Short mmCIF file of C-alpha atoms and ligand atoms in Angstrom, two decimals:
data_model
loop_
_atom_site.label_atom_id
_atom_site.label_comp_id
_atom_site.label_asym_id
_atom_site.label_seq_id
_atom_site.Cartn_x
_atom_site.Cartn_y
_atom_site.Cartn_z
CA MET T 606 106.21 211.06 127.38
CA LYS T 607 104.39 214.25 127.98
CA ARG T 608 104.87 215.59 131.60
CA THR T 609 101.68 216.87 133.08
CA TRP T 610 100.44 217.73 136.76
CA TRP T 611 97.90 214.99 136.93
CA LYS T 612 100.48 212.31 136.21
CA GLU T 613 102.60 213.50 139.10
CA ALA T 614 99.70 213.98 141.38
CA VAL T 615 98.57 211.74 144.36
CA VAL T 616 94.70 211.97 144.80
CA TYR T 617 93.03 211.69 148.07
CA GLN T 618 89.14 210.65 148.02
CA VAL T 619 86.86 212.12 150.33
CA TYR T 620 83.68 210.34 151.14
CA TRP T 621 82.30 213.40 152.82
CA ARG T 622 79.35 212.03 154.66
CA SER T 623 81.80 209.99 156.43
CA PHE T 624 84.51 212.32 156.74
CA PHE T 625 83.70 214.99 159.53
CA ASP T 626 80.47 216.13 160.85
CA SER T 627 80.61 219.95 161.72
CA ASN T 628 77.05 220.14 162.86
CA GLY T 629 76.04 216.88 164.75
CA ASP T 630 73.68 215.74 162.34
CA GLY T 631 75.39 212.41 162.13
CA TYR T 632 76.59 212.99 158.68
CA GLY T 633 79.97 214.32 157.56
CA ASP T 634 79.72 217.77 155.58
CA LEU T 635 81.57 220.24 153.40
CA GLU T 636 82.05 222.52 156.43
CA GLY T 637 83.59 219.36 158.20
CA LEU T 638 85.89 218.81 155.24
CA ILE T 639 87.15 222.53 155.31
CA GLN T 640 87.98 222.10 159.03
CA LYS T 641 90.04 219.06 158.15
CA LEU T 642 91.85 220.26 155.15
CA ASP T 643 95.06 221.06 156.85
CA TYR T 644 95.27 217.41 157.80
CA ILE T 645 94.82 216.48 154.05
CA ARG T 646 97.32 218.84 152.84
CA ASP T 647 99.99 217.97 155.50
CA LEU T 648 99.72 214.38 154.16
CA GLY T 649 101.21 215.83 151.07
CA VAL T 650 98.63 215.27 148.52
CA ASP T 651 97.65 217.17 145.52
CA VAL T 652 94.24 216.49 144.42
CA ILE T 653 90.89 215.87 146.50
CA TRP T 654 88.33 213.82 144.70
CA LEU T 655 84.93 214.67 146.46
CA ASN T 656 82.22 212.13 146.20
CA PRO T 657 78.85 213.43 144.84
CA CYS T 658 77.25 216.28 146.95
CA TYR T 659 74.49 217.56 144.48
CA GLU T 660 70.99 217.71 145.49
CA SER T 661 69.81 214.26 145.94
CA PRO T 662 67.07 211.87 147.68
CA ASP T 663 70.31 209.80 148.63
CA LYS T 664 68.91 206.42 147.67
CA ASP T 665 72.49 205.61 146.38
CA ASN T 666 74.22 207.96 148.66
CA GLY T 667 74.35 210.88 146.20
CA TYR T 668 74.80 208.99 142.85
CA ASP T 669 71.06 209.78 142.35
CA ILE T 670 71.14 213.54 141.47
CA SER T 671 67.86 215.49 141.55
CA ASP T 672 69.52 218.96 140.80
CA TYR T 673 72.91 219.26 139.40
CA TYR T 674 73.06 222.81 140.36
CA ARG T 675 72.40 222.53 144.28
CA ILE T 676 74.25 221.21 146.94
CA MET T 677 72.45 218.79 149.08
CA ASP T 678 71.36 219.85 152.72
CA LYS T 679 73.29 217.11 154.42
CA ALA T 680 76.46 218.29 152.59
CA GLY T 681 75.76 222.21 153.30
CA ASP T 682 75.11 224.69 150.49
CA MET T 683 76.71 226.33 147.55
CA ALA T 684 78.36 229.31 149.85
CA THR T 685 80.13 226.56 151.62
CA PHE T 686 81.12 224.60 148.54
CA ASP T 687 82.48 227.96 147.04
CA ARG T 688 84.44 228.39 150.18
CA LEU T 689 85.58 224.76 150.31
CA LEU T 690 87.00 225.29 146.70
CA HIS T 691 88.76 228.62 147.69
CA GLU T 692 90.28 226.88 150.78
CA VAL T 693 91.47 224.02 148.84
CA HIS T 694 93.10 226.17 146.49
CA LYS T 695 94.54 228.50 149.11
CA ARG T 696 96.47 225.29 150.36
CA GLY T 697 97.77 224.57 146.94
CA MET T 698 95.66 221.60 146.29
CA LYS T 699 93.05 220.89 143.55
CA LEU T 700 89.47 219.63 143.70
CA ILE T 701 87.69 217.31 141.39
CA MET T 702 84.00 216.65 141.53
CA ASP T 703 82.40 213.19 141.10
CA LEU T 704 79.72 213.50 138.27
CA VAL T 705 77.00 211.21 137.42
CA VAL T 706 75.70 211.74 133.79
CA ASN T 707 74.83 208.30 132.93
CA HIS T 708 71.71 208.61 135.01
CA THR T 709 69.72 211.02 137.44
CA SER T 710 67.27 210.48 140.34
CA ASP T 711 63.71 209.52 139.40
CA GLN T 712 62.95 212.81 141.54
CA HIS T 713 64.83 214.76 138.82
CA PRO T 714 62.39 217.15 137.37
CA TRP T 715 63.46 215.82 133.91
CA PHE T 716 62.37 212.50 134.76
CA ILE T 717 59.29 213.54 136.69
CA GLU T 718 58.20 215.28 133.27
CA SER T 719 59.47 212.37 131.11
CA ARG T 720 57.23 209.93 132.99
CA SER T 721 54.18 212.11 133.13
CA SER T 722 52.98 211.10 129.44
CA LYS T 723 54.07 209.64 126.28
CA ASP T 724 54.13 212.66 124.42
CA ASN T 725 55.80 214.93 126.96
CA PRO T 726 58.70 216.69 125.23
CA LYS T 727 61.20 215.16 127.89
CA ARG T 728 59.87 211.48 127.22
CA ASP T 729 62.87 210.73 125.00
CA TRP T 730 65.36 212.02 127.46
CA TYR T 731 65.06 208.62 129.38
CA ILE T 732 64.63 205.26 127.75
CA TRP T 733 61.31 203.99 127.41
CA ARG T 734 60.19 200.43 125.95
CA ASP T 735 57.02 198.64 125.67
CA LYS T 736 58.79 195.34 126.58
CA PRO T 737 61.78 194.88 128.82
CA ASN T 738 64.73 192.46 127.88
CA ASN T 739 66.35 190.00 130.15
CA TRP T 740 69.18 192.19 131.46
CA ARG T 741 69.77 192.63 135.07
CA SER T 742 71.01 195.94 136.53
CA TYR T 743 73.87 196.35 139.01
CA PHE T 744 71.56 196.54 141.80
CA THR T 745 68.33 194.77 140.89
CA PRO T 746 67.01 191.59 139.13
CA SER T 747 65.74 193.53 136.20
CA ALA T 748 67.21 196.68 134.38
CA TRP T 749 63.55 197.74 133.58
CA GLU T 750 60.93 199.19 135.73
CA TYR T 751 57.27 199.16 134.71
CA ASP T 752 55.63 202.36 135.09
CA GLU T 753 51.83 202.26 135.47
CA GLN T 754 51.14 205.69 134.41
CA THR T 755 52.09 205.32 130.71
CA GLY T 756 52.26 201.45 130.73
CA GLN T 757 55.85 201.30 129.59
CA TYR T 758 59.21 200.38 131.15
CA TYR T 759 62.07 202.58 131.76
CA PHE T 760 65.66 201.47 132.02
CA HIS T 761 67.96 201.80 134.69
CA SER T 762 71.44 200.38 134.85
CA PHE T 763 71.60 200.82 138.78
CA ALA T 764 68.78 200.95 141.25
CA VAL T 765 65.09 201.53 140.27
CA GLU T 766 65.30 205.13 141.25
CA GLN T 767 68.42 205.89 138.99
CA PRO T 768 66.64 205.97 135.54
CA ASP T 769 69.50 206.12 132.61
CA LEU T 770 69.39 209.26 130.54
CA ASN T 771 68.96 208.80 126.92
CA TRP T 772 72.43 210.09 125.63
CA GLU T 773 71.07 209.51 121.98
CA ASN T 774 69.12 212.76 122.48
CA GLU T 775 71.01 215.87 121.57
CA GLU T 776 68.94 218.06 124.08
CA VAL T 777 70.22 215.80 126.75
CA ARG T 778 73.80 216.08 125.99
CA GLU T 779 73.73 219.86 125.50
CA GLU T 780 72.07 220.20 128.86
CA ILE T 781 74.93 218.11 130.40
CA TYR T 782 77.58 219.88 128.75
CA LYS T 783 75.87 223.28 129.88
CA MET T 784 75.98 221.79 133.52
CA MET T 785 79.53 220.48 133.37
CA ARG T 786 80.53 224.03 132.22
CA PHE T 787 78.87 225.67 135.13
CA TRP T 788 81.14 223.82 137.53
CA LEU T 789 84.16 224.23 135.49
CA ASP T 790 83.67 227.78 135.32
CA LYS T 791 83.48 227.98 139.05
CA GLY T 792 87.01 226.99 139.09
CA ILE T 793 86.96 223.06 139.96
CA ASP T 794 89.85 221.29 138.58
CA GLY T 795 88.21 218.36 136.83
CA PHE T 796 85.91 215.44 137.17
CA ARG T 797 85.70 211.87 138.25
CA LEU T 798 83.10 210.51 135.73
CA ASP T 799 80.69 208.01 137.17
CA ALA T 800 79.83 204.94 135.29
CA ILE T 801 81.18 206.74 132.05
CA ALA T 802 81.48 203.52 130.07
CA LEU T 803 77.64 202.86 130.28
CA LEU T 804 76.52 205.97 128.22
CA ALA T 805 75.77 204.24 124.91
CA LYS T 806 73.17 201.57 124.79
CA PRO T 807 73.20 198.77 122.21
CA GLU T 808 70.70 198.86 119.20
CA GLY T 809 67.35 197.13 120.17
CA PHE T 810 68.51 195.91 123.42
CA PRO T 811 68.93 192.31 122.38
CA ASP T 812 68.61 189.43 125.31
CA ALA T 813 71.75 188.37 127.04
CA GLU T 814 72.62 184.81 126.73
CA ASN T 815 73.63 185.00 130.55
CA PRO T 816 71.80 187.69 132.24
CA TYR T 817 74.02 187.43 135.31
CA ASP T 818 77.16 188.63 133.36
CA ILE T 819 76.32 192.28 133.24
CA ARG T 820 79.15 193.23 130.98
CA TYR T 821 76.47 194.07 128.32
CA LEU T 822 75.84 197.09 130.25
CA THR T 823 79.27 198.65 129.36
CA ASN T 824 81.34 199.80 126.43
CA ASN T 825 78.75 199.74 123.72
CA PRO T 826 79.19 201.18 120.37
CA GLY T 827 78.70 204.84 120.47
CA VAL T 828 80.33 205.51 123.92
CA HIS T 829 83.40 207.10 122.30
CA ASP T 830 81.48 209.28 120.08
CA TYR T 831 79.76 210.90 123.14
CA LEU T 832 83.09 211.07 124.94
CA GLN T 833 84.84 212.80 122.12
CA GLU T 834 82.00 215.24 121.68
CA MET T 835 82.09 215.94 125.45
CA ASN T 836 85.85 216.66 125.11
CA GLU T 837 85.56 218.85 122.14
CA LYS T 838 82.47 220.96 123.65
CA VAL T 839 83.66 221.15 127.21
CA LEU T 840 86.66 219.27 128.67
CA LYS T 841 89.43 220.66 126.19
CA HIS T 842 88.69 224.16 126.93
CA TYR T 843 89.95 223.73 130.40
CA ASP T 844 93.34 223.01 132.21
CA ILE T 845 91.55 219.93 134.19
CA PHE T 846 91.98 216.44 134.87
CA THR T 847 89.56 213.88 134.02
CA VAL T 848 89.33 210.20 135.25
CA GLY T 849 86.56 207.87 134.05
CA GLU T 850 85.16 204.99 135.87
CA VAL T 851 85.41 202.32 133.29
CA ALA T 852 84.40 198.56 134.27
CA PHE T 853 84.80 195.43 132.36
CA VAL T 854 87.61 196.85 129.82
CA SER T 855 90.85 195.28 128.59
CA PRO T 856 93.79 197.49 128.07
CA GLU T 857 93.20 197.66 124.40
CA GLU T 858 89.49 198.89 125.11
CA GLY T 859 90.87 201.07 127.82
CA LEU T 860 93.26 202.82 125.69
CA LYS T 861 90.26 204.09 123.61
CA TYR T 862 89.20 205.97 126.50
CA VAL T 863 92.56 207.58 127.46
CA GLY T 864 94.76 207.39 124.38
CA GLU T 865 96.58 210.71 124.20
CA ASP T 866 95.66 210.92 120.57
CA ARG T 867 91.97 210.27 121.25
CA ASN T 868 90.78 213.42 122.84
CA GLU T 869 88.52 211.74 125.42
CA LEU T 870 89.55 211.32 129.05
CA HIS T 871 92.90 211.61 130.76
CA THR T 872 92.94 208.40 132.95
CA LEU T 873 90.58 205.82 133.93
CA PHE T 874 89.90 203.34 136.63
CA HIS T 875 89.72 199.96 135.17
CA PHE T 876 88.42 197.35 137.66
CA GLU T 877 90.21 194.16 136.87
CA VAL T 878 91.61 194.28 140.44
CA CYS T 879 88.72 195.71 142.64
CA ASP T 880 85.72 194.16 140.91
CA GLU T 881 87.22 190.97 139.42
CA MET T 882 89.87 189.88 142.14
CA PRO T 883 87.97 189.11 145.17
CA THR T 884 90.84 188.09 147.39
CA TRP T 885 94.73 188.51 146.92
CA ASP T 886 95.83 186.57 143.97
CA PRO T 887 99.51 187.32 143.20
CA ILE T 888 100.24 185.73 140.10
CA ARG T 889 96.91 187.34 138.64
CA PHE T 890 97.59 190.73 140.18
CA LYS T 891 101.04 190.67 138.29
CA GLN T 892 99.59 189.78 135.12
CA ILE T 893 97.11 192.53 135.40
CA GLN T 894 99.65 195.20 136.16
CA LYS T 895 101.89 194.02 133.24
CA ARG T 896 99.21 193.81 130.81
CA TRP T 897 97.99 197.32 131.60
CA TYR T 898 101.66 198.52 131.39
CA GLU T 899 102.36 197.26 128.23
CA GLY T 900 98.75 198.47 126.74
CA LEU T 901 99.00 201.89 128.05
CA TRP T 902 102.64 202.93 128.49
CA GLY T 903 103.66 205.66 126.54
CA LYS T 904 100.13 206.07 125.13
CA GLY T 905 97.54 206.63 127.87
CA TRP T 906 97.73 207.00 131.44
CA ASN T 907 96.63 204.48 134.25
CA SER T 908 95.43 204.89 137.97
CA GLN T 909 96.42 202.91 140.81
CA PHE T 910 94.17 202.02 143.54
CA LEU T 911 92.96 199.05 145.67
CA ASN T 912 89.77 200.37 147.22
CA ASN T 913 87.50 203.22 147.31
CA HIS T 914 83.80 203.65 148.65
CA ASP T 915 82.58 200.86 146.74
CA HIS T 916 85.17 198.29 147.75
CA THR T 917 86.27 196.69 151.01
CA ARG T 918 89.31 198.44 152.44
CA GLN T 919 92.59 197.16 151.14
CA VAL T 920 94.25 195.95 154.36
CA THR T 921 91.32 193.90 155.10
CA ARG T 922 90.78 192.44 151.58
CA TYR T 923 94.08 192.24 150.10
CA GLY T 924 96.48 192.56 153.13
CA ASN T 925 96.37 191.10 156.77
CA ASP T 926 94.35 193.55 159.09
CA LYS T 927 95.16 191.38 162.35
CA GLN T 928 98.64 190.30 163.16
CA PHE T 929 100.40 192.49 160.59
CA ARG T 930 98.08 195.39 159.98
CA VAL T 931 100.48 198.10 160.03
CA GLU T 932 103.22 196.30 157.97
CA SER T 933 100.62 195.25 155.58
CA ALA T 934 98.89 198.68 155.13
CA LYS T 935 102.35 200.06 154.46
CA LEU T 936 103.49 197.38 151.93
CA LEU T 937 100.22 197.90 149.88
CA ALA T 938 100.89 201.74 150.23
CA THR T 939 104.19 200.97 148.48
CA LEU T 940 102.56 198.95 145.97
CA VAL T 941 99.98 201.51 144.86
CA HIS T 942 102.53 204.49 144.85
CA THR T 943 105.31 202.78 143.11
CA LEU T 944 103.39 200.85 140.16
CA PRO T 945 102.93 202.89 137.06
CA GLY T 946 99.68 205.44 137.12
CA THR T 947 98.29 208.00 139.46
CA PRO T 948 97.96 206.70 143.03
CA TYR T 949 94.61 207.19 145.01
CA ILE T 950 94.06 207.21 148.49
CA TYR T 951 90.73 206.50 150.07
CA GLN T 952 90.15 208.47 153.14
CA GLY T 953 91.31 206.35 156.33
CA GLU T 954 93.40 204.25 154.28
CA GLU T 955 96.44 206.31 155.41
CA ILE T 956 95.92 205.15 159.04
CA GLY T 957 95.30 201.61 158.11
CA MET T 958 91.43 201.65 158.52
CA THR T 959 90.05 198.13 158.14
CA GLY T 960 86.57 196.64 157.15
CA VAL T 961 83.66 195.88 159.62
CA LYS T 962 81.27 193.02 160.16
CA PHE T 963 77.87 194.18 161.56
CA ASP T 964 75.70 191.51 163.22
CA SER T 965 72.48 192.60 161.66
CA ILE T 966 71.59 193.68 158.08
CA ASP T 967 69.85 196.64 159.73
CA ASP T 968 73.07 198.07 160.45
CA TYR T 969 74.13 198.21 156.93
CA ASN T 970 72.96 201.26 154.52
CA ASP T 971 74.60 199.97 151.15
CA ILE T 972 71.66 199.66 148.65
CA ALA T 973 73.55 197.27 146.44
CA MET T 974 73.88 194.98 149.65
CA LYS T 975 70.50 195.27 150.83
CA ASN T 976 68.65 194.74 147.46
CA LYS T 977 70.75 191.49 146.99
CA TYR T 978 69.98 190.46 150.63
CA ALA T 979 66.28 190.96 149.87
CA GLU T 980 66.48 189.22 146.48
CA GLU T 981 68.37 186.17 148.03
CA VAL T 982 65.99 185.78 151.14
CA ALA T 983 63.06 185.96 149.00
CA LYS T 984 64.35 182.81 147.24
CA GLY T 985 64.02 180.87 150.63
CA ARG T 986 67.91 181.04 151.59
CA ASP T 987 68.93 181.33 155.25
CA PRO T 988 69.07 184.90 156.12
CA LYS T 989 72.20 184.51 158.44
CA GLU T 990 74.02 182.70 155.73
CA VAL T 991 73.42 185.46 153.04
CA LEU T 992 74.36 188.15 155.51
CA GLU T 993 77.51 186.33 155.87
CA SER T 994 78.03 185.78 152.20
CA LEU T 995 77.61 189.62 151.72
CA GLN T 996 79.69 191.06 154.31
CA LEU T 997 83.14 190.70 152.89
CA LEU T 998 82.22 192.82 149.95
CA SER T 999 79.66 195.16 151.21
CA ARG T 1000 80.33 198.81 150.25
CA ASP T 1001 79.92 199.79 153.82
CA ASN T 1002 83.24 198.27 154.48
CA SER T 1003 84.97 201.48 153.55
CA ARG T 1004 82.09 203.67 154.31
CA THR T 1005 82.18 203.80 158.06
CA PRO T 1006 82.98 206.98 159.62
CA MET T 1007 86.62 208.39 159.60
CA GLN T 1008 88.19 207.49 162.80
CA TRP T 1009 89.81 210.77 164.24
CA ASP T 1010 90.35 209.96 167.95
CA ASP T 1011 89.31 207.46 170.53
CA SER T 1012 86.28 209.54 171.87
CA GLU T 1013 82.87 208.63 171.24
CA HIS T 1014 81.91 207.73 167.66
CA ALA T 1015 85.75 208.15 167.13
CA GLY T 1016 85.40 211.99 167.12
CA PHE T 1017 83.49 211.80 163.79
CA THR T 1018 80.28 213.60 164.98
CA THR T 1019 78.73 214.58 168.37
CA GLY T 1020 75.34 213.17 167.09
CA THR T 1021 74.59 209.68 166.02
CA PRO T 1022 76.59 208.77 162.95
CA TRP T 1023 74.53 207.65 159.94
CA LEU T 1024 76.52 204.55 159.76
CA LYS T 1025 78.03 202.84 162.76
CA VAL T 1026 81.68 203.68 163.65
CA ASN T 1027 84.13 200.56 163.23
CA PRO T 1028 84.56 199.33 167.01
CA ASN T 1029 88.22 199.29 166.57
CA TYR T 1030 88.49 203.20 166.55
CA LYS T 1031 90.12 203.23 169.99
CA GLU T 1032 93.19 201.55 168.49
CA ILE T 1033 92.93 202.97 165.05
CA ASN T 1034 92.64 206.54 164.67
CA VAL T 1035 94.23 209.82 163.55
CA LYS T 1036 95.28 210.99 166.92
CA GLN T 1037 96.98 207.90 167.55
CA ALA T 1038 98.76 207.93 164.04
CA LEU T 1039 100.00 211.57 164.36
CA ALA T 1040 101.49 210.59 167.71
CA ASP T 1041 103.54 207.69 166.53
CA PRO T 1042 106.44 208.15 164.31
CA ASN T 1043 106.28 204.62 162.94
CA SER T 1044 102.45 205.05 162.08
CA VAL T 1045 101.13 204.05 158.76
CA TYR T 1046 100.44 207.79 158.27
CA TYR T 1047 103.88 208.76 158.33
CA TYR T 1048 104.82 206.01 155.90
CA TYR T 1049 102.28 207.58 153.57
CA LYS T 1050 103.74 211.01 154.05
CA LYS T 1051 107.28 209.65 153.15
CA LEU T 1052 106.02 207.83 150.06
CA ILE T 1053 104.20 211.04 148.70
CA GLN T 1054 107.29 213.01 149.32
CA LEU T 1055 109.55 210.60 147.36
CA ARG T 1056 107.16 210.99 144.72
CA LYS T 1057 107.39 214.61 144.68
CA GLN T 1058 111.15 214.60 144.71
CA ASN T 1059 111.79 211.73 142.14
CA SER T 1060 110.23 211.62 138.75
CA VAL T 1061 111.43 208.01 138.26
CA MET T 1062 108.27 207.07 140.41
CA VAL T 1063 106.00 208.69 137.91
CA TYR T 1064 107.78 208.51 134.71
CA GLY T 1065 110.14 205.47 134.96
CA THR T 1066 109.54 202.40 132.88
CA PHE T 1067 108.45 199.30 134.56
CA ARG T 1068 109.72 195.68 134.66
CA ASP T 1069 108.60 192.99 136.64
CA PHE T 1070 111.34 190.48 138.08
CA SER T 1071 109.21 188.04 139.85
CA GLU T 1072 106.47 187.07 137.46
CA ASN T 1073 105.89 183.37 138.89
CA ASP T 1074 106.84 184.29 142.50
CA PRO T 1075 103.65 183.88 144.67
CA TYR T 1076 105.05 185.84 147.64
CA ILE T 1077 107.57 188.29 146.40
CA TYR T 1078 106.96 191.07 144.07
CA ALA T 1079 110.25 192.60 142.77
CA TYR T 1080 110.11 195.20 139.98
CA THR T 1081 112.09 198.19 138.78
CA ARG T 1082 111.47 201.71 137.67
CA GLU T 1083 113.87 203.19 135.34
CA LEU T 1084 114.19 206.69 134.16
CA ASP T 1085 117.49 207.87 132.19
CA ASP T 1086 120.16 206.60 134.26
CA ILE T 1087 118.18 206.32 137.52
CA ARG T 1088 116.97 202.84 138.58
CA TRP T 1089 114.96 201.81 141.36
CA LEU T 1090 114.05 198.50 142.69
CA ILE T 1091 110.97 197.72 144.70
CA VAL T 1092 110.67 194.31 146.52
CA LEU T 1093 107.64 193.33 148.65
CA ASN T 1094 107.07 190.34 150.51
CA HIS T 1095 103.26 189.82 150.45
CA CYS T 1096 103.14 187.17 152.92
CA ASP T 1097 102.50 186.49 156.65
CA ASN T 1098 106.17 184.51 156.70
CA ASP T 1099 109.59 185.23 156.10
CA ASN T 1100 110.77 184.75 152.53
CA VAL T 1101 114.11 184.95 150.60
CA TYR T 1102 114.41 186.91 147.23
CA GLU T 1103 117.36 185.90 145.21
CA LEU T 1104 118.38 189.05 143.19
CA PRO T 1105 118.94 188.15 139.55
CA GLU T 1106 122.40 188.87 138.19
CA GLU T 1107 121.80 192.17 136.46
CA LEU T 1108 120.27 193.53 139.94
CA ALA T 1109 122.70 191.90 142.24
CA SER T 1110 125.79 193.48 140.59
CA ALA T 1111 124.44 197.18 141.33
CA HIS T 1112 125.00 199.01 144.47
CA ARG T 1113 121.81 199.27 146.50
CA ARG T 1114 120.80 202.14 148.75
CA LEU T 1115 117.63 201.83 150.84
CA LEU T 1116 115.27 204.86 150.36
CA LEU T 1117 112.24 203.52 152.31
CA GLY T 1118 111.14 200.51 153.75
CA ASN T 1119 108.63 199.29 156.50
CA TYR T 1120 110.98 197.72 158.93
CA THR T 1121 113.90 199.25 160.80
CA ASP T 1122 117.13 197.45 160.91
CA VAL T 1123 117.38 196.34 157.63
CA LYS T 1124 120.73 194.25 157.16
CA GLU T 1125 122.34 194.35 153.48
CA GLU T 1126 123.04 190.78 152.43
CA GLY T 1127 124.75 190.75 149.15
CA ALA T 1128 122.54 189.14 146.59
CA THR T 1129 120.01 187.28 148.85
CA LEU T 1130 117.20 189.66 150.51
CA HIS T 1131 115.82 188.07 153.75
CA MET T 1132 112.45 189.60 153.85
CA ARG T 1133 110.15 189.56 156.69
CA PRO T 1134 106.37 189.11 156.85
CA HIS T 1135 104.69 192.11 154.85
CA GLU T 1136 108.12 193.77 154.36
CA ALA T 1137 108.40 196.44 151.68
CA ARG T 1138 111.67 198.04 150.47
CA ILE T 1139 112.32 200.82 147.86
CA TYR T 1140 116.09 200.84 146.72
CA ALA T 1141 118.00 203.13 144.53
CA LEU T 1142 120.39 200.96 142.37
CA GLN T 1143 123.44 202.37 141.08
C1 LIG G 1297 79.87 203.72 140.59
C2 LIG G 1297 79.77 204.71 142.19
O1 LIG G 1297 81.03 204.67 142.54
C3 LIG G 1297 78.68 203.95 143.02
O2 LIG G 1297 78.89 204.32 144.48
C4 LIG G 1297 77.47 204.07 142.51
O3 LIG G 1297 76.55 203.38 143.24
C5 LIG G 1297 77.47 203.81 140.88
N1 LIG G 1297 78.27 204.02 140.12
C6 LIG G 1297 75.93 204.26 140.38
O4 LIG G 1297 76.18 205.58 140.12
#
C-alpha cells in the first residue's frame, strides 16, 4: 500500500468559535487559536482542521459563506489568518480548511444578483424552478423557497439562507476552482469539503416516494465528474490532503470518491455511525467497520471519528459519561486510533468533555434543532416533549465552549460566551487534565505517540475476533511479522474474553491500557468496566 503523510496523521478539529476567545466578545477567534497552538502541538497531532471562518452572516455558523476571500469579523482578519498558518507550520503541523462549495449564503453577491431578475447573467448560478418538488431539506420542511421578486423557487439542501450553487454551470465551477487555488496558493495543506456528495442534482427533480428519507439529496449522477474535474484543475497540482463529507454511502459508493485510481479525494467521512447509529449498537458497529475495511482496504482510505461539531460528544452518546467517564473516554479513543483509517479528535474530546442539556430552547443556537423544534411545536406537540426529544442529538452538545480551567466561563472568555458553558467545567477542564498523570489527555498523548512509532497502527491489516460478542471488541492489526491485539470491554460490567487458540498461543506484551495493575491470566482475559488494552503479540 502506498504510504502517505495523511494516512499516518492524527487530525485535531478546531471549532474556533468555541475554542478560545482572545478579545472578550464571547466568540472564540483565530488569535485565540494561535495562543493555544502549543497545547495542540503538545498533544502530538499533525493536522488541524479549521471549521469555516470566511465572511458569513452566520446563520449556520459559518457554513453560509458570503465572501470566500474574507475572514469573518468574529474570527479575525486575513492578516491573523496568515499568521495562524505561519504559526501552525512553525510548529511542524499542517492546516486544512473547511470549505463549503455546495451552497453559499443568500447574502453572497452572486445570489443577490441571481435573485434580482430572471435574465440576470448570474440567474443560472443557482437553481431556480417554477414549481417545487416534494423534497425536504436537511433543515426545513421544503428544499424550495419561493422568491416573490421573480415568482420562482430556489433550491436549498440546508437552511433557506443557504441556496445551492448550480454545479452544471461552468462559470460557477471555474469561479470555485479559482477560489480554491487562492487558498492553496497561500500554503494551506488541504480541505475538508463540506456536503460534497450533494453537488450533482438529479435530472428533472422527480418527487420522492418518502420525502422524509432525504437520501435523494446525495450521490446523484454527475457528482464524480465534478470531483474529477476539480482534481484535474486544482487538487492534483498541490501536495495536500482532502477529506470529503459524504453522507449516505455504502463502501462501494464510497470507494468511488476515494479510490486511489479515481483521482477525486483522498479520504471521506461516511456517516454510517454518526448519522445512522443513534446510540451504541455493538454488533452493528462491528459490521460497519468490517464492511468498510473490506470495501476500502488497499484501494482507498477511510477516516475514524465518533463525534464532531454536528454530533453529540462521543463519551455521552456512545460511552458512559457518568460513573466511568474517564475509562470510557479512553476506551473510545483506543477504538478510534486503532481501527483502520485516519483518526480525528474533536476539540475537548481529549479531556473527556460531555454533552449538555439546557432547560430552555432559548439557550440553544443550532439552526437544525431550532427549525425542527418550531416545526414540531407548530403541529401542536407539547414544547417540553419536543425539546426533550431533540436534546440528545442537538449539535450544540459538542459546540459548548472548550473548558480550559475552573474559572468563570471555564476560562474560555472574559465576556459572555455565545453559547453557555457546560456546567461541569469545574471538574472537567484542561488545567485539571494537565495536572493529572492518569487523565484522558495523557492517554491520548500516548496513543498518538504509539501511532507515530508503530506503522502497524496505520498500515496493519485488520481482523475482528469478536463479531458476535455484544460487549467485547477484540481485533488484530498485522503488518509483516508484527501483530497487535486490541481488546475492549465496552460495558459497565466486568467481562471475560477467552482468547481464541491462535491468539492465546502467542506471547503477549501490554503496550497501553486504561487500567493500571493488569494481571496476565493465560488465555482468559478478565476485563473491567470500559477496560481497553493494546497488546503486541509475539
Ligand atoms: C455539514 C456541516 O458539518 C454542518 O455543520 C453544516 O450545517 C452543513 N454541512 C451545511 O453546510
